[in-house]
Each structure stands twice: as C-alpha cells, then as structure tokens.
XYZ file of C-alpha atoms in Angstrom:
396
model
C -89.615 86.985 -38.684
C -92.657 87.594 -40.898
C -92.986 90.483 -43.328
C -95.605 92.151 -41.132
C -93.395 92.132 -38.063
C -90.413 93.546 -39.945
C -92.070 96.521 -41.609
C -94.380 99.194 -40.253
C -97.904 98.088 -41.238
C -98.782 101.510 -42.654
C -95.711 101.326 -44.892
C -96.600 97.814 -45.991
C -100.083 99.038 -46.950
C -98.479 101.528 -49.373
C -96.044 99.026 -50.887
C -97.347 99.291 -54.443
C -97.470 103.081 -54.310
C -93.942 103.178 -52.904
C -92.605 101.045 -55.749
C -94.585 103.077 -58.281
C -93.060 106.314 -56.983
C -89.554 104.913 -57.287
C -90.206 103.855 -60.870
C -91.705 107.234 -61.723
C -88.584 109.019 -60.523
C -86.383 106.463 -62.265
C -87.988 107.365 -65.614
C -87.373 111.120 -65.276
C -83.748 111.542 -64.121
C -82.267 115.029 -64.018
C -78.766 116.348 -63.382
C -77.171 118.461 -60.669
C -79.339 121.520 -59.890
C -81.647 121.099 -62.896
C -84.183 118.823 -61.178
C -87.164 120.849 -62.418
C -89.588 118.070 -63.346
C -88.675 116.072 -60.255
C -89.064 119.065 -57.945
C -92.414 120.056 -59.436
C -93.794 116.540 -58.896
C -92.610 116.363 -55.280
C -93.892 119.842 -54.399
C -97.314 119.025 -55.829
C -97.515 115.843 -53.753
C -96.511 117.665 -50.566
C -99.208 120.264 -51.171
C -101.740 117.482 -51.729
C -100.680 116.052 -48.366
C -101.470 119.473 -46.788
C -98.006 120.246 -45.460
C -97.948 123.502 -43.526
C -95.138 124.933 -45.602
C -93.682 123.812 -48.933
C -90.811 126.071 -49.887
C -89.569 125.508 -53.429
C -86.588 126.923 -55.291
C -84.144 126.402 -52.426
C -80.744 126.021 -54.113
C -82.559 126.347 -57.452
C -84.717 123.188 -57.349
C -84.543 122.033 -53.738
C -87.584 121.786 -51.477
C -88.013 122.306 -47.741
C -91.358 121.179 -46.303
C -92.694 121.558 -42.767
C -95.249 119.545 -40.842
C -95.964 121.449 -37.625
C -96.957 119.653 -34.458
C -97.837 120.916 -31.001
C -94.579 122.868 -30.651
C -91.890 124.303 -32.905
C -89.230 122.195 -31.212
C -87.793 119.690 -31.307
C -87.352 119.941 -35.058
C -86.210 116.744 -36.788
C -85.179 116.793 -40.453
C -85.082 113.969 -42.975
C -83.267 114.411 -46.280
C -83.434 112.801 -49.729
C -81.217 113.698 -52.689
C -82.803 114.139 -56.126
C -80.137 114.278 -58.844
C -79.139 111.529 -61.263
C -75.962 110.725 -63.212
C -74.808 111.403 -66.802
C -74.991 107.704 -67.744
C -76.876 105.927 -70.546
C -78.983 103.221 -68.899
C -78.644 99.740 -70.418
C -81.308 97.987 -68.323
C -84.264 96.608 -70.269
C -87.028 97.378 -67.766
C -90.466 99.037 -68.070
C -89.298 101.942 -65.926
C -86.102 102.613 -67.906
C -84.892 106.220 -68.080
C -86.697 108.296 -70.694
C -83.966 110.953 -70.706
C -81.147 110.158 -73.099
C -77.748 109.966 -71.437
C -79.115 110.525 -67.921
C -80.120 107.854 -65.404
C -80.672 107.172 -61.708
C -77.708 104.828 -61.338
C -77.042 105.539 -57.667
C -80.437 105.088 -56.013
C -81.635 108.643 -55.457
C -84.942 107.643 -57.071
C -85.435 105.250 -54.163
C -84.499 107.920 -51.621
C -87.165 110.278 -52.961
C -89.810 107.548 -53.075
C -89.064 106.582 -49.469
C -89.199 110.141 -48.151
C -92.322 111.055 -50.124
C -94.090 107.972 -48.769
C -93.031 108.914 -45.244
C -94.352 112.420 -45.936
C -97.771 111.054 -46.849
C -97.992 108.771 -43.842
C -96.931 111.451 -41.371
C -99.372 114.002 -42.765
C -102.217 111.809 -41.513
C -100.624 111.759 -38.045
C -99.811 115.447 -37.717
C -101.904 115.702 -34.545
C -99.505 113.247 -32.841
C -96.358 115.303 -33.434
C -94.928 117.030 -30.379
C -92.494 119.040 -32.500
C -91.770 119.854 -36.155
C -90.945 117.462 -38.980
C -88.823 119.054 -41.719
C -88.330 117.283 -45.045
C -85.415 118.311 -47.274
C -85.344 117.276 -50.938
C -81.890 118.232 -52.194
C -80.424 118.613 -55.706
C -76.771 118.305 -56.707
C -75.462 115.609 -54.389
C -73.387 113.911 -57.076
C -71.431 117.086 -57.740
C -71.334 120.791 -56.901
C -72.377 120.387 -53.254
C -76.125 120.908 -53.162
C -76.280 120.257 -49.420
C -74.068 123.251 -48.630
C -76.083 125.379 -51.049
C -79.291 124.482 -49.226
C -77.660 125.233 -45.881
C -76.514 128.612 -47.231
C -80.127 129.344 -48.206
C -81.484 128.539 -44.756
C -82.640 124.927 -44.994
C -81.572 124.220 -41.397
C -83.271 127.308 -39.959
C -86.839 128.548 -39.400
C -87.233 126.504 -37.334
C -83.720 125.530 -36.357
C -83.143 121.819 -36.939
C -82.103 119.885 -33.832
C -81.018 116.723 -35.667
C -81.011 115.431 -39.243
C -81.146 111.916 -40.679
C -80.483 110.545 -44.153
C -80.170 107.170 -45.822
C -78.636 105.610 -48.904
C -79.658 102.401 -50.630
C -76.553 100.227 -50.753
C -75.870 97.429 -53.220
C -72.865 96.309 -51.182
C -75.348 94.911 -48.645
C -78.178 92.367 -48.873
C -81.564 93.894 -49.606
C -83.511 94.938 -46.531
C -80.556 95.074 -44.125
C -79.495 98.206 -42.250
C -75.924 99.432 -41.813
C -74.754 102.238 -39.544
C -71.840 103.144 -37.280
C -70.822 106.049 -35.094
C -68.058 108.188 -36.554
C -66.922 108.223 -40.172
C -69.241 106.281 -42.470
C -68.260 107.800 -45.841
C -65.010 109.232 -47.117
C -63.884 112.728 -47.860
C -63.813 112.889 -51.658
C -61.859 115.404 -53.680
C -61.275 115.927 -57.384
C -58.304 117.756 -58.829
C -56.896 119.058 -62.116
C -53.212 119.532 -62.876
C -52.168 121.627 -65.887
C -48.535 121.252 -66.961
C -47.152 123.969 -69.229
C -43.780 123.283 -70.833
C -42.294 124.188 -74.206
C -43.414 122.348 -77.311
C -41.382 121.444 -80.354
C -40.540 118.893 -83.028
C -40.596 115.224 -82.037
C -37.328 114.687 -83.881
C -35.543 117.489 -82.022
C -36.490 117.123 -78.349
C -33.387 118.791 -76.916
C -34.958 122.253 -77.137
C -38.294 121.419 -75.520
C -39.687 121.137 -72.026
C -41.739 117.987 -72.496
C -45.013 118.034 -70.492
C -45.533 114.318 -71.149
C -42.276 113.391 -69.416
C -43.135 115.809 -66.607
C -46.630 114.323 -66.274
C -45.181 110.814 -66.125
C -42.945 111.842 -63.230
C -45.948 113.389 -61.515
C -48.035 110.220 -61.841
C -45.254 108.184 -60.231
C -44.520 110.729 -57.510
C -48.182 111.032 -56.509
C -48.259 107.318 -55.680
C -45.631 107.844 -52.977
C -48.075 109.947 -50.965
C -49.908 106.833 -49.793
C -46.927 104.457 -49.687
C -44.374 106.743 -48.029
C -46.142 109.711 -46.435
C -49.326 108.356 -44.827
C -49.587 105.869 -41.971
C -50.643 102.389 -43.108
C -53.350 102.620 -40.433
C -55.072 105.423 -42.371
C -57.181 104.534 -45.408
C -56.182 106.762 -48.320
C -56.576 106.534 -52.083
C -54.828 108.869 -54.546
C -55.777 108.139 -58.159
C -54.828 109.714 -61.477
C -57.805 109.018 -63.721
C -56.962 111.006 -66.866
C -53.739 112.005 -68.658
C -54.256 114.073 -71.807
C -51.519 115.560 -73.985
C -50.872 116.105 -77.688
C -52.804 114.923 -80.729
C -50.329 113.895 -83.417
C -47.111 111.936 -84.070
C -44.304 114.439 -84.633
C -45.124 117.292 -82.270
C -44.199 117.414 -78.603
C -47.074 119.408 -77.084
C -46.760 122.486 -74.958
C -49.254 121.335 -72.321
C -50.511 118.206 -70.607
C -53.392 117.749 -68.204
C -53.932 115.270 -65.388
C -57.216 114.658 -63.591
C -57.841 112.573 -60.543
C -59.335 112.041 -57.121
C -58.097 111.470 -53.597
C -60.116 110.044 -50.740
C -59.734 109.275 -47.055
C -61.908 108.741 -43.995
C -60.149 111.463 -41.982
C -60.547 115.181 -42.678
C -57.114 115.942 -41.147
C -55.459 113.332 -43.365
C -57.238 114.950 -46.307
C -55.460 118.230 -45.546
C -52.116 116.411 -45.346
C -52.684 114.728 -48.728
C -53.690 118.035 -50.282
C -50.499 119.691 -49.059
C -48.398 116.779 -50.356
C -49.939 116.973 -53.836
C -49.254 120.701 -54.004
C -45.691 120.155 -52.760
C -44.989 117.461 -55.362
C -46.340 119.703 -58.137
C -44.099 122.570 -57.015
C -41.060 120.307 -56.745
C -41.489 118.661 -60.143
C -42.117 122.041 -61.774
C -38.864 123.364 -60.354
C -36.927 120.269 -61.411
C -38.019 120.512 -65.038
C -38.276 124.297 -65.291
C -41.962 124.029 -66.140
C -45.161 125.593 -64.856
C -47.601 123.334 -63.022
C -51.013 124.588 -61.883
C -52.863 122.459 -59.333
C -56.610 123.100 -58.904
C -58.779 121.438 -56.283
C -62.246 120.724 -57.681
C -65.323 119.347 -55.919
C -64.448 118.510 -52.335
C -66.727 116.788 -49.822
C -65.677 116.311 -46.230
C -65.945 112.914 -44.561
C -69.469 111.989 -43.427
C -69.158 111.629 -39.657
C -72.127 110.312 -37.672
C -72.845 111.753 -34.236
C -73.142 109.421 -31.237
C -76.719 109.958 -30.009
C -78.367 110.148 -33.477
C -76.514 106.967 -34.443
C -77.908 105.223 -31.383
C -81.369 106.512 -32.299
C -81.152 104.792 -35.700
C -79.904 101.554 -34.130
C -82.750 101.576 -31.590
C -85.303 102.208 -34.348
C -83.871 99.377 -36.465
C -83.840 97.005 -33.482
C -87.507 97.707 -32.780
C -88.259 96.598 -36.338
C -85.777 93.801 -36.955
C -84.535 92.718 -33.537
C -81.024 92.773 -32.099
C -78.441 92.088 -34.791
C -75.199 93.347 -36.269
C -75.765 96.682 -37.993
C -72.149 97.203 -39.077
C -72.090 98.734 -42.575
C -69.988 97.594 -45.529
C -67.842 100.614 -46.392
C -65.941 101.826 -49.430
C -64.303 105.097 -50.441
C -67.475 106.754 -51.663
C -68.354 110.289 -50.655
C -71.599 112.013 -49.725
C -72.355 115.701 -49.282
C -74.681 114.886 -46.384
C -71.416 115.560 -44.563
C -72.193 119.278 -44.835
C -75.316 118.841 -42.711
C -73.412 116.787 -40.124
C -70.704 119.450 -39.935
C -73.388 121.917 -38.830
C -75.784 119.955 -36.607
C -76.099 116.520 -34.966
C -77.342 113.713 -37.172
C -76.729 110.317 -38.680
C -76.531 108.722 -42.115
C -77.272 105.031 -42.624
C -77.339 102.433 -45.384
C -80.249 100.282 -46.474
C -79.109 97.125 -48.259
C -80.512 96.962 -51.795
C -78.562 94.285 -53.674
C -80.771 92.358 -56.139
C -81.500 88.779 -55.140
C -79.144 86.091 -56.359
C -76.069 88.306 -56.071
C -73.309 87.197 -53.744
C -70.757 89.530 -52.169
C -68.489 88.763 -55.135
C -70.837 89.885 -57.921
C -72.852 92.815 -56.588
C -74.211 95.302 -59.114
C -72.138 98.429 -58.451
C -73.455 101.935 -58.055
C -72.744 104.375 -60.890
C -72.838 101.746 -63.647
C -75.172 101.584 -66.672
C -77.050 98.529 -65.362
C -77.506 99.591 -61.740
C -80.784 98.525 -60.141
C -82.093 97.565 -56.721
C -84.272 94.892 -55.125
C -87.236 97.185 -54.678
C -89.613 95.654 -52.141
C -87.417 94.939 -49.099
C -85.246 97.983 -49.747
C -88.025 100.541 -49.978
C -90.081 99.035 -47.161
C -87.065 98.940 -44.857
C -86.016 102.530 -45.532
C -89.508 103.926 -45.026
C -90.080 101.824 -41.895
C -86.885 102.985 -40.214
C -87.730 106.628 -40.961
C -91.256 106.204 -39.548
C -89.900 104.501 -36.439
C -87.396 107.325 -35.952
C -90.160 109.910 -36.148
C -92.268 107.994 -33.645
C -89.329 107.738 -31.262
C -88.241 111.362 -31.535
C -91.396 113.367 -32.221
C -94.270 111.380 -30.710
C-alpha cells in the first residue's frame, strides 16, 4: 500500500505543518489545569479557522469549539488532552521541552496537533457537514480528572453530543497502526494513601511503643493477598504499594508511617471489591495492633469502556484507509479519564501506534519516561486520517 492510499490526501498535504504543531506543543508543556499558553495558542488557531464558537476557560483552561453544519444534530465530538507530566526531559532534540521539570512524555502534544490539524481541514468543508462538529481540548487528564470537570461545566451540552471519539498515541504498537476493541480498553486506576498512627518511643526500649513500621510491614504483606486470595484469576488486577515512609533517625521509633500506592483493574465492579478489601485489611490490622489507620482514596478513574456501534465506526473508518486487518490493541494497566465521557454518552477510544522505528516489542520506549518520543510521520498522519474519515462517515 502506498503512502497516498493509506492517508487522506488533505492530511498528507499538511504533513509538515502537522509535525511542526506537535513540536511546538512539545516545547511548551504545562501541568494539570494550568495549560494557559497551550490553550491560548489553540484558541487563536480555532478563531483563525473561523469556527462558529470557541469557548475558552472551560474547566479553567479547556476549550470547546463548534463547527455548525446544516443542522444542530447529529453532534459528533472529538477530544484531545493538553496536559504534560512533571518530568525532566533527557532527549537531545531541537524541540526539547523549554519548561524545566515539565515535559510531554505521554503524547498529548501529538493529540493536540492531530485535532488542530483536523480542525483546520474541516473548517474548509463546513458546507458539507450535515450536523455539528464539536472539538474538546481538555486539561488535567494525567491527574485530577479534567474530563469530569469539563462535563460538569457543560462540554457535552449545547448542543448535546450524540457520540464522542478520542485517540492516544501508543508506543506499545508499531507506528501507524490502529488498535481498538469493544468493551474495556483501559483500566480503572486508583491512587491511595494510608496513614498509620501508633505510639513512638526509644529504639532501645520498644516494649512501650506501637510501632507503625511493623504495622506498615504487615499491611504491605496483607495487601498482596487481595489479588492472590480474594480475586478470581480470570480478572486482571494489580495492587501496588509504591511508597513507604516512616522515621528519620536511628534511635527513635516514629509515631507515624505512611504508605502510598495504586490499584488497577479492567472491571469497575472488581474495583469496588478491591476497594472494600483494602479498607477491611486496614481496619483489621489497626485492631490487631491497637493503632489508628486512615485510608484515603485519591485520584480514581473508572475503566474506559468502548461502546459497540462507535467502536465499529472506528474500525470501518480504519478499514477504508488501511484495508481489512487485525485492529486488536496491545493493552496494559494504564488509565484514562476519557472514561468519564464514555460513562455519559456513546463513544470510542482507540490507539494509534507510535513506537520509533528500530524498536522491537522487547525494547519499546515507554510512556511517562524522561526519553519518551514518537515516530512522528506515520503516527500523526494516521491519527488525523482516521479522525477525518470518521467525520466523513458520520457527518457528511
């Protein structure tokens, strides 16, 4: 298959601009809801493209843009996330992050470049739209649930969205491939904090203390039995303790200890079972050692569950571009707050392979690392082409 038959020709014509946009965003990463520079740039572009409405300041720095066709409905939404990660980039590239300690190490720069390119191309075809195209640029995907915040502020209304689609560049897959499946495609992810309060004392006289380090050690061991002895082996579950902090010197048993961690599964009902088990273990260990244990659930994203018809729409669009092939995604226990949109309306989330050339399945560059990067050309062209094909299929 030649390059021209794989990609939409109008996307191919904007290849250099598409890559340039990705590199621009890569140089100006911003965290959580504070995507001010990013949001200002995107809003200006959308206004230049003569979008009918460009609403800024949704969930602080989010944007909702409308391109109105012959009728208000159907209304199809496309979403791109905007936030970066608190990581110091170690890549030596011309487009390296200019913001110290912050970098686009997950691919959201590519998502914005793809959607902004689609925005430009569709603006020139507004007269062909039979309904409304809504573009959602969302902050705070990595943490704090920006999707739900945008929903709370009306992003799916006025007009009411009939279906929503999103994508994620994916270094677990070869660049330019597409991965999607009906049902759960990303895990429910949950963070937690456990504060153990005992009774401190002298390290040489431990008989009078309630040692939070011993208690924490029991907790770490007990939490591992949730997966091995309380959950069916058929269900995919991970419970991890990722931090254990207590004390700061040699001869003092501290009064408190703190555990941090995450648990993940592909099933929202299993998530509730795990949550109840963690709380039960904390209560039981606290009673055993006569201590106080406070369990706090932090950021929690539900599983991302694709709807049947929107999933088929993505597969049909991809087949029109790339022919009949296997579109099964490569999964892992990552989470995505696009789940909030899919909990409210029909939609689908798909992966676009982005692994740099020369990398086998055994040495992929992982997301969320200091040297993350993507194979730009096939990745960006594929993502934009699938979005354009979807719009043609659903709104033209």
